[in-house]
Amino acid sequence: MPLLGLVGEVGSLATAYKKRLRDGPGLVSGKQLVREELGDVLWYVAALAHRFGLDLEDVAAANLVKISDRWRTTPTADRIIFDAHFPESERLPRQAALTFTLQQREGDGRTVSVLTHDGTPCGDPLTDASHIDDDYRFHDIFHLAHAAVLGWSPVSRFLLGRKRKSDPKTDEAEDGGRAIAIEEGISALVFSYAARHSYFENVRHIDHEFIKTITSMTAHLEVSILRSADWEQAIMTGYDAWRKLRTQGGGTIHLDLDEQTLTVEP
């Protein structure tokens, strides 16, 4: 009964709100009606919590944690540098310049994207690996965005030769094949989602349930201490850069882990 009562009262609240919009905020009775309906909603919320043995204060506190995770990125003072205690050669560079160049592959003439750092190739030349020309060949930019914003990217560590081999357990669990496959899976998953949303050109937020899928995929990894809002920032940073690379046909990326930014130049 409390749940059905709550549904009914929310409907009454919506009606009161509609009348307030129609009659204007200056109508005193409209404000009083909204106040009355909110009181009824709160009564049924309290009754429903009691029915399930829940404490409303605890419910409210848990909701604040949820909101903080979803809408507020981790404060700078609380951020952990995952490789701070490793040799410098095993740390992600705090600042770096990398270049994406398009080339014609010998043999089949397909266009490939080549990523270089200080003139040295990082990984293999990439095609779109698709029947559709969608510029997924630039997808390493998403891994670089993860590195910039999250301070985490097993793929970027592999590409830049920054795996933490001095600690075999960390190298295997955090920088190894499984972690790399998970990050590649996240990139492909997000790209499929982004393709249905204009590659986030005019979108700044991602469905909460979609973000939860990503955080569940990384729940056993060091990046799990970061928030959903951090993931959203990393994804948007990556796609802002990807769209520029796509338009320009490549470019130079300035990676800055201290400022959590990626800057793209022609």
Tab-separated table of C-alpha atoms in Angstrom:
chain	number	residue	atom	x	y	z
A	1	MET	CA	0.000	0.000	0.000
A	2	PRO	CA	2.695	2.631	0.763
A	3	LEU	CA	4.130	2.241	-2.736
A	4	LEU	CA	0.737	2.663	-4.404
A	5	GLY	CA	0.049	5.641	-2.164
A	6	LEU	CA	3.384	7.167	-3.134
A	7	VAL	CA	2.596	6.752	-6.834
A	8	GLY	CA	-0.763	8.432	-6.339
A	9	GLU	CA	0.700	11.323	-4.375
A	10	VAL	CA	3.429	11.917	-6.947
A	11	GLY	CA	0.642	12.218	-9.512
A	12	SER	CA	-1.095	14.766	-7.286
A	13	LEU	CA	2.180	16.659	-6.895
A	14	ALA	CA	2.586	16.748	-10.679
A	15	THR	CA	-0.928	18.179	-10.990
A	16	ALA	CA	-0.165	20.856	-8.374
A	17	TYR	CA	3.038	21.743	-10.218
A	18	LYS	CA	1.147	21.980	-13.510
A	19	LYS	CA	-1.324	24.409	-11.945
A	20	ARG	CA	1.537	26.496	-10.553
A	21	LEU	CA	3.065	26.708	-14.027
A	22	ARG	CA	-0.301	27.626	-15.497
A	23	ASP	CA	-1.310	30.222	-12.898
A	24	GLY	CA	2.134	31.658	-12.220
A	25	PRO	CA	4.400	31.602	-9.147
A	26	GLY	CA	2.679	34.607	-7.654
A	27	LEU	CA	-0.430	32.601	-6.761
A	28	VAL	CA	-0.078	31.886	-3.027
A	29	SER	CA	-2.508	28.964	-3.069
A	30	GLY	CA	-0.414	27.262	-5.750
A	31	LYS	CA	2.667	27.258	-3.539
A	32	GLN	CA	0.659	26.014	-0.585
A	33	LEU	CA	-0.770	23.182	-2.685
A	34	VAL	CA	2.703	22.069	-3.750
A	35	ARG	CA	3.755	22.207	-0.081
A	36	GLU	CA	0.806	20.040	0.922
A	37	GLU	CA	1.433	17.437	-1.790
A	38	LEU	CA	5.141	17.265	-0.952
A	39	GLY	CA	4.180	16.520	2.633
A	40	ASP	CA	2.000	13.623	1.482
A	41	VAL	CA	4.835	12.299	-0.683
A	42	LEU	CA	7.220	12.437	2.278
A	43	TRP	CA	4.711	10.576	4.456
A	44	TYR	CA	4.472	7.707	1.990
A	45	VAL	CA	8.255	7.670	1.494
A	46	ALA	CA	8.674	7.311	5.253
A	47	ALA	CA	6.000	4.593	5.369
A	48	LEU	CA	7.662	2.678	2.539
A	49	ALA	CA	11.065	2.924	4.239
A	50	HIS	CA	9.533	1.620	7.469
A	51	ARG	CA	7.918	-1.281	5.597
A	52	PHE	CA	11.362	-2.412	4.368
A	53	GLY	CA	13.162	-1.699	7.623
A	54	LEU	CA	15.158	1.162	6.150
A	55	ASP	CA	16.345	4.270	7.965
A	56	LEU	CA	15.581	7.452	6.005
A	57	GLU	CA	18.739	9.159	7.216
A	58	ASP	CA	20.783	6.227	5.911
A	59	VAL	CA	18.853	6.301	2.613
A	60	ALA	CA	19.567	10.022	2.232
A	61	ALA	CA	23.273	9.581	3.061
A	62	ALA	CA	23.611	6.772	0.511
A	63	ASN	CA	21.951	8.944	-2.118
A	64	LEU	CA	24.418	11.770	-1.460
A	65	VAL	CA	27.293	9.334	-2.015
A	66	LYS	CA	25.672	8.178	-5.255
A	67	ILE	CA	25.203	11.756	-6.482
A	68	SER	CA	28.774	12.662	-5.568
A	69	ASP	CA	30.075	9.637	-7.488
A	70	ARG	CA	28.009	10.446	-10.555
A	71	TRP	CA	28.279	14.210	-10.823
A	72	ARG	CA	31.462	15.290	-9.020
A	73	THR	CA	34.899	14.263	-10.203
A	74	THR	CA	37.445	13.147	-7.638
A	75	PRO	CA	39.029	16.225	-5.997
A	76	THR	CA	42.666	16.774	-6.903
A	77	ALA	CA	43.726	16.382	-3.269
A	78	ASP	CA	42.131	12.932	-3.141
A	79	ARG	CA	43.547	11.602	-6.388
A	80	ILE	CA	46.090	8.793	-6.233
A	81	ILE	CA	48.916	8.511	-8.768
A	82	PHE	CA	48.871	4.784	-9.377
A	83	ASP	CA	52.521	4.531	-10.418
A	84	ALA	CA	54.039	7.120	-8.072
A	85	HIS	CA	56.223	4.568	-6.255
A	86	PHE	CA	57.553	2.913	-9.397
A	87	PRO	CA	60.747	3.756	-11.306
A	88	GLU	CA	60.349	6.730	-13.626
A	89	SER	CA	60.750	4.459	-16.641
A	90	GLU	CA	57.588	2.611	-15.544
A	91	ARG	CA	55.446	5.687	-14.929
A	92	LEU	CA	53.046	7.177	-17.416
A	93	PRO	CA	54.636	10.443	-18.618
A	94	ARG	CA	53.099	13.447	-16.886
A	95	GLN	CA	53.491	15.417	-20.139
A	96	ALA	CA	54.085	14.033	-23.598
A	97	ALA	CA	53.543	14.819	-27.273
A	98	LEU	CA	52.306	12.070	-29.580
A	99	THR	CA	51.392	12.204	-33.246
A	100	PHE	CA	48.684	10.453	-35.251
A	101	THR	CA	49.528	10.208	-38.957
A	102	LEU	CA	47.469	8.680	-41.756
A	103	GLN	CA	49.328	6.532	-44.268
A	104	GLN	CA	48.478	4.217	-47.152
A	105	ARG	CA	49.319	0.628	-46.286
A	106	GLU	CA	51.419	-1.226	-48.803
A	107	GLY	CA	49.755	-4.184	-50.447
A	108	ASP	CA	46.054	-3.358	-50.143
A	109	GLY	CA	46.292	0.445	-50.089
A	110	ARG	CA	44.088	0.744	-47.004
A	111	THR	CA	44.424	3.874	-44.884
A	112	VAL	CA	46.057	3.266	-41.529
A	113	SER	CA	46.669	5.433	-38.504
A	114	VAL	CA	50.220	5.431	-37.152
A	115	LEU	CA	50.847	6.665	-33.600
A	116	THR	CA	54.351	7.873	-32.757
A	117	HIS	CA	56.051	9.238	-29.647
A	118	ASP	CA	59.293	11.147	-30.159
A	119	GLY	CA	59.418	9.692	-33.650
A	120	THR	CA	59.105	6.099	-32.425
A	121	PRO	CA	56.032	4.084	-33.503
A	122	CYS	CA	53.712	3.051	-30.669
A	123	GLY	CA	52.020	-0.237	-31.428
A	124	ASP	CA	50.913	-1.321	-34.876
A	125	PRO	CA	49.380	0.765	-37.691
A	126	LEU	CA	45.595	0.589	-37.289
A	127	THR	CA	42.768	0.388	-39.816
A	128	ASP	CA	39.103	0.869	-38.983
A	129	ALA	CA	38.800	-2.952	-38.953
A	130	SER	CA	35.258	-2.475	-40.219
A	131	HIS	CA	33.184	-2.484	-43.403
A	132	ILE	CA	32.317	1.106	-42.491
A	133	ASP	CA	34.804	3.974	-42.706
A	134	ASP	CA	34.244	5.349	-39.197
A	135	ASP	CA	37.787	6.397	-38.199
A	136	TYR	CA	38.044	3.893	-35.380
A	137	ARG	CA	41.683	3.729	-36.492
A	138	PHE	CA	42.207	6.750	-34.213
A	139	HIS	CA	40.836	4.890	-31.185
A	140	ASP	CA	44.165	4.950	-29.314
A	141	ILE	CA	43.203	8.522	-28.472
A	142	PHE	CA	40.612	7.077	-26.084
A	143	HIS	CA	43.336	5.198	-24.213
A	144	LEU	CA	45.403	8.371	-24.017
A	145	ALA	CA	42.357	10.166	-22.612
A	146	HIS	CA	42.048	7.477	-19.940
A	147	ALA	CA	45.696	8.064	-19.084
A	148	ALA	CA	45.272	11.849	-18.994
A	149	VAL	CA	42.091	12.024	-16.939
A	150	LEU	CA	42.134	8.825	-14.907
A	151	GLY	CA	45.878	8.295	-14.644
A	152	TRP	CA	45.066	4.747	-15.755
A	153	SER	CA	45.441	2.964	-19.061
A	154	PRO	CA	46.976	-0.503	-19.474
A	155	VAL	CA	46.932	0.021	-23.242
A	156	SER	CA	48.827	3.325	-23.022
A	157	ARG	CA	51.384	1.663	-20.751
A	158	PHE	CA	51.879	-1.038	-23.372
A	159	LEU	CA	52.104	1.458	-26.250
A	160	LEU	CA	54.571	3.698	-24.419
A	161	GLY	CA	56.607	0.882	-22.867
A	162	ARG	CA	55.607	1.897	-19.317
A	163	LYS	CA	54.421	-1.436	-17.892
A	164	ARG	CA	55.306	-1.864	-14.217
A	165	LYS	CA	57.509	-4.902	-14.674
A	166	SER	CA	59.486	-4.297	-11.472
A	167	ASP	CA	56.461	-5.648	-9.592
A	168	PRO	CA	55.343	-8.889	-11.285
A	169	LYS	CA	51.977	-8.935	-9.496
A	170	THR	CA	51.095	-5.402	-10.597
A	171	ASP	CA	52.404	-6.087	-14.088
A	172	GLU	CA	50.181	-9.137	-14.407
A	173	ALA	CA	47.010	-7.928	-12.676
A	174	GLU	CA	46.965	-4.232	-13.609
A	175	ASP	CA	49.040	-3.965	-16.794
A	176	GLY	CA	48.669	-7.450	-18.264
A	177	GLY	CA	46.592	-8.981	-21.033
A	178	ARG	CA	43.312	-9.136	-19.128
A	179	ALA	CA	43.428	-5.456	-18.128
A	180	ILE	CA	44.383	-4.497	-21.687
A	181	ALA	CA	41.483	-6.530	-23.091
A	182	ILE	CA	39.082	-4.852	-20.660
A	183	GLU	CA	40.190	-1.371	-21.681
A	184	GLU	CA	39.955	-2.276	-25.371
A	185	GLY	CA	36.476	-3.645	-24.687
A	186	ILE	CA	35.463	-0.407	-22.984
A	187	SER	CA	36.708	1.607	-25.976
A	188	ALA	CA	34.706	-0.533	-28.411
A	189	LEU	CA	31.625	-0.443	-26.171
A	190	VAL	CA	31.712	3.336	-25.785
A	191	PHE	CA	32.355	3.817	-29.517
A	192	SER	CA	29.201	1.847	-30.320
A	193	TYR	CA	27.254	4.019	-27.870
A	194	ALA	CA	28.856	7.220	-29.188
A	195	ALA	CA	27.970	6.344	-32.792
A	196	ARG	CA	24.298	6.460	-31.784
A	197	HIS	CA	24.781	9.871	-30.135
A	198	SER	CA	26.622	11.837	-32.853
A	199	TYR	CA	29.952	10.917	-31.243
A	200	PHE	CA	29.069	13.238	-28.343
A	201	GLU	CA	29.390	16.352	-30.482
A	202	ASN	CA	26.477	18.025	-28.714
A	203	VAL	CA	26.235	15.649	-25.757
A	204	ARG	CA	27.992	16.195	-22.435
A	205	HIS	CA	26.495	13.448	-20.304
A	206	ILE	CA	26.216	9.671	-20.597
A	207	ASP	CA	23.454	7.415	-19.292
A	208	HIS	CA	24.139	6.435	-15.696
A	209	GLU	CA	23.456	2.754	-16.345
A	210	PHE	CA	25.993	2.780	-19.179
A	211	ILE	CA	28.661	4.248	-16.895
A	212	LYS	CA	27.800	1.600	-14.296
A	213	THR	CA	28.563	-1.077	-16.885
A	214	ILE	CA	32.046	0.381	-17.317
A	215	THR	CA	32.697	0.633	-13.581
A	216	SER	CA	31.555	-2.962	-13.112
A	217	MET	CA	34.027	-4.078	-15.808
A	218	THR	CA	36.882	-2.415	-13.899
A	219	ALA	CA	35.718	-3.207	-10.361
A	220	HIS	CA	38.760	-5.414	-9.651
A	221	LEU	CA	41.308	-2.922	-10.989
A	222	GLU	CA	43.072	0.033	-9.340
A	223	VAL	CA	40.956	2.501	-11.325
A	224	SER	CA	37.891	1.338	-9.380
A	225	ILE	CA	38.639	3.920	-6.669
A	226	LEU	CA	37.709	6.707	-9.089
A	227	ARG	CA	34.186	7.993	-9.642
A	228	SER	CA	31.649	7.626	-12.416
A	229	ALA	CA	32.080	11.359	-13.043
A	230	ASP	CA	35.794	10.766	-13.692
A	231	TRP	CA	34.922	8.176	-16.342
A	232	GLU	CA	32.481	10.560	-17.999
A	233	GLN	CA	35.151	13.282	-18.089
A	234	ALA	CA	37.681	10.854	-19.576
A	235	ILE	CA	35.254	9.727	-22.271
A	236	MET	CA	34.277	13.266	-23.237
A	237	THR	CA	37.935	14.346	-23.293
A	238	GLY	CA	38.745	11.451	-25.597
A	239	TYR	CA	35.916	12.160	-28.004
A	240	ASP	CA	36.614	15.887	-28.132
A	241	ALA	CA	40.133	14.974	-29.279
A	242	TRP	CA	38.943	12.161	-31.585
A	243	ARG	CA	36.580	14.459	-33.486
A	244	LYS	CA	39.449	16.888	-34.122
A	245	LEU	CA	41.723	14.088	-35.316
A	246	ARG	CA	38.946	12.885	-37.601
A	247	THR	CA	38.398	16.347	-39.071
A	248	GLN	CA	42.105	17.071	-39.511
A	249	GLY	CA	43.084	13.595	-40.676
A	250	GLY	CA	45.514	13.250	-37.775
A	251	GLY	CA	47.446	15.614	-35.577
A	252	THR	CA	49.741	16.044	-32.601
A	253	ILE	CA	48.412	15.285	-29.135
A	254	HIS	CA	49.728	17.051	-26.069
A	255	LEU	CA	49.105	14.801	-23.088
A	256	ASP	CA	49.062	16.408	-19.639
A	257	LEU	CA	48.304	14.157	-16.675
A	258	ASP	CA	48.775	17.000	-14.171
A	259	GLU	CA	46.059	19.109	-15.799
A	260	GLN	CA	44.071	16.043	-16.977
A	261	THR	CA	43.912	17.362	-20.529
A	262	LEU	CA	44.518	16.391	-24.137
A	263	THR	CA	45.266	19.179	-26.619
A	264	VAL	CA	45.115	18.514	-30.356
A	265	GLU	CA	47.108	20.466	-32.934
A	266	PRO	CA	47.204	19.969	-36.722
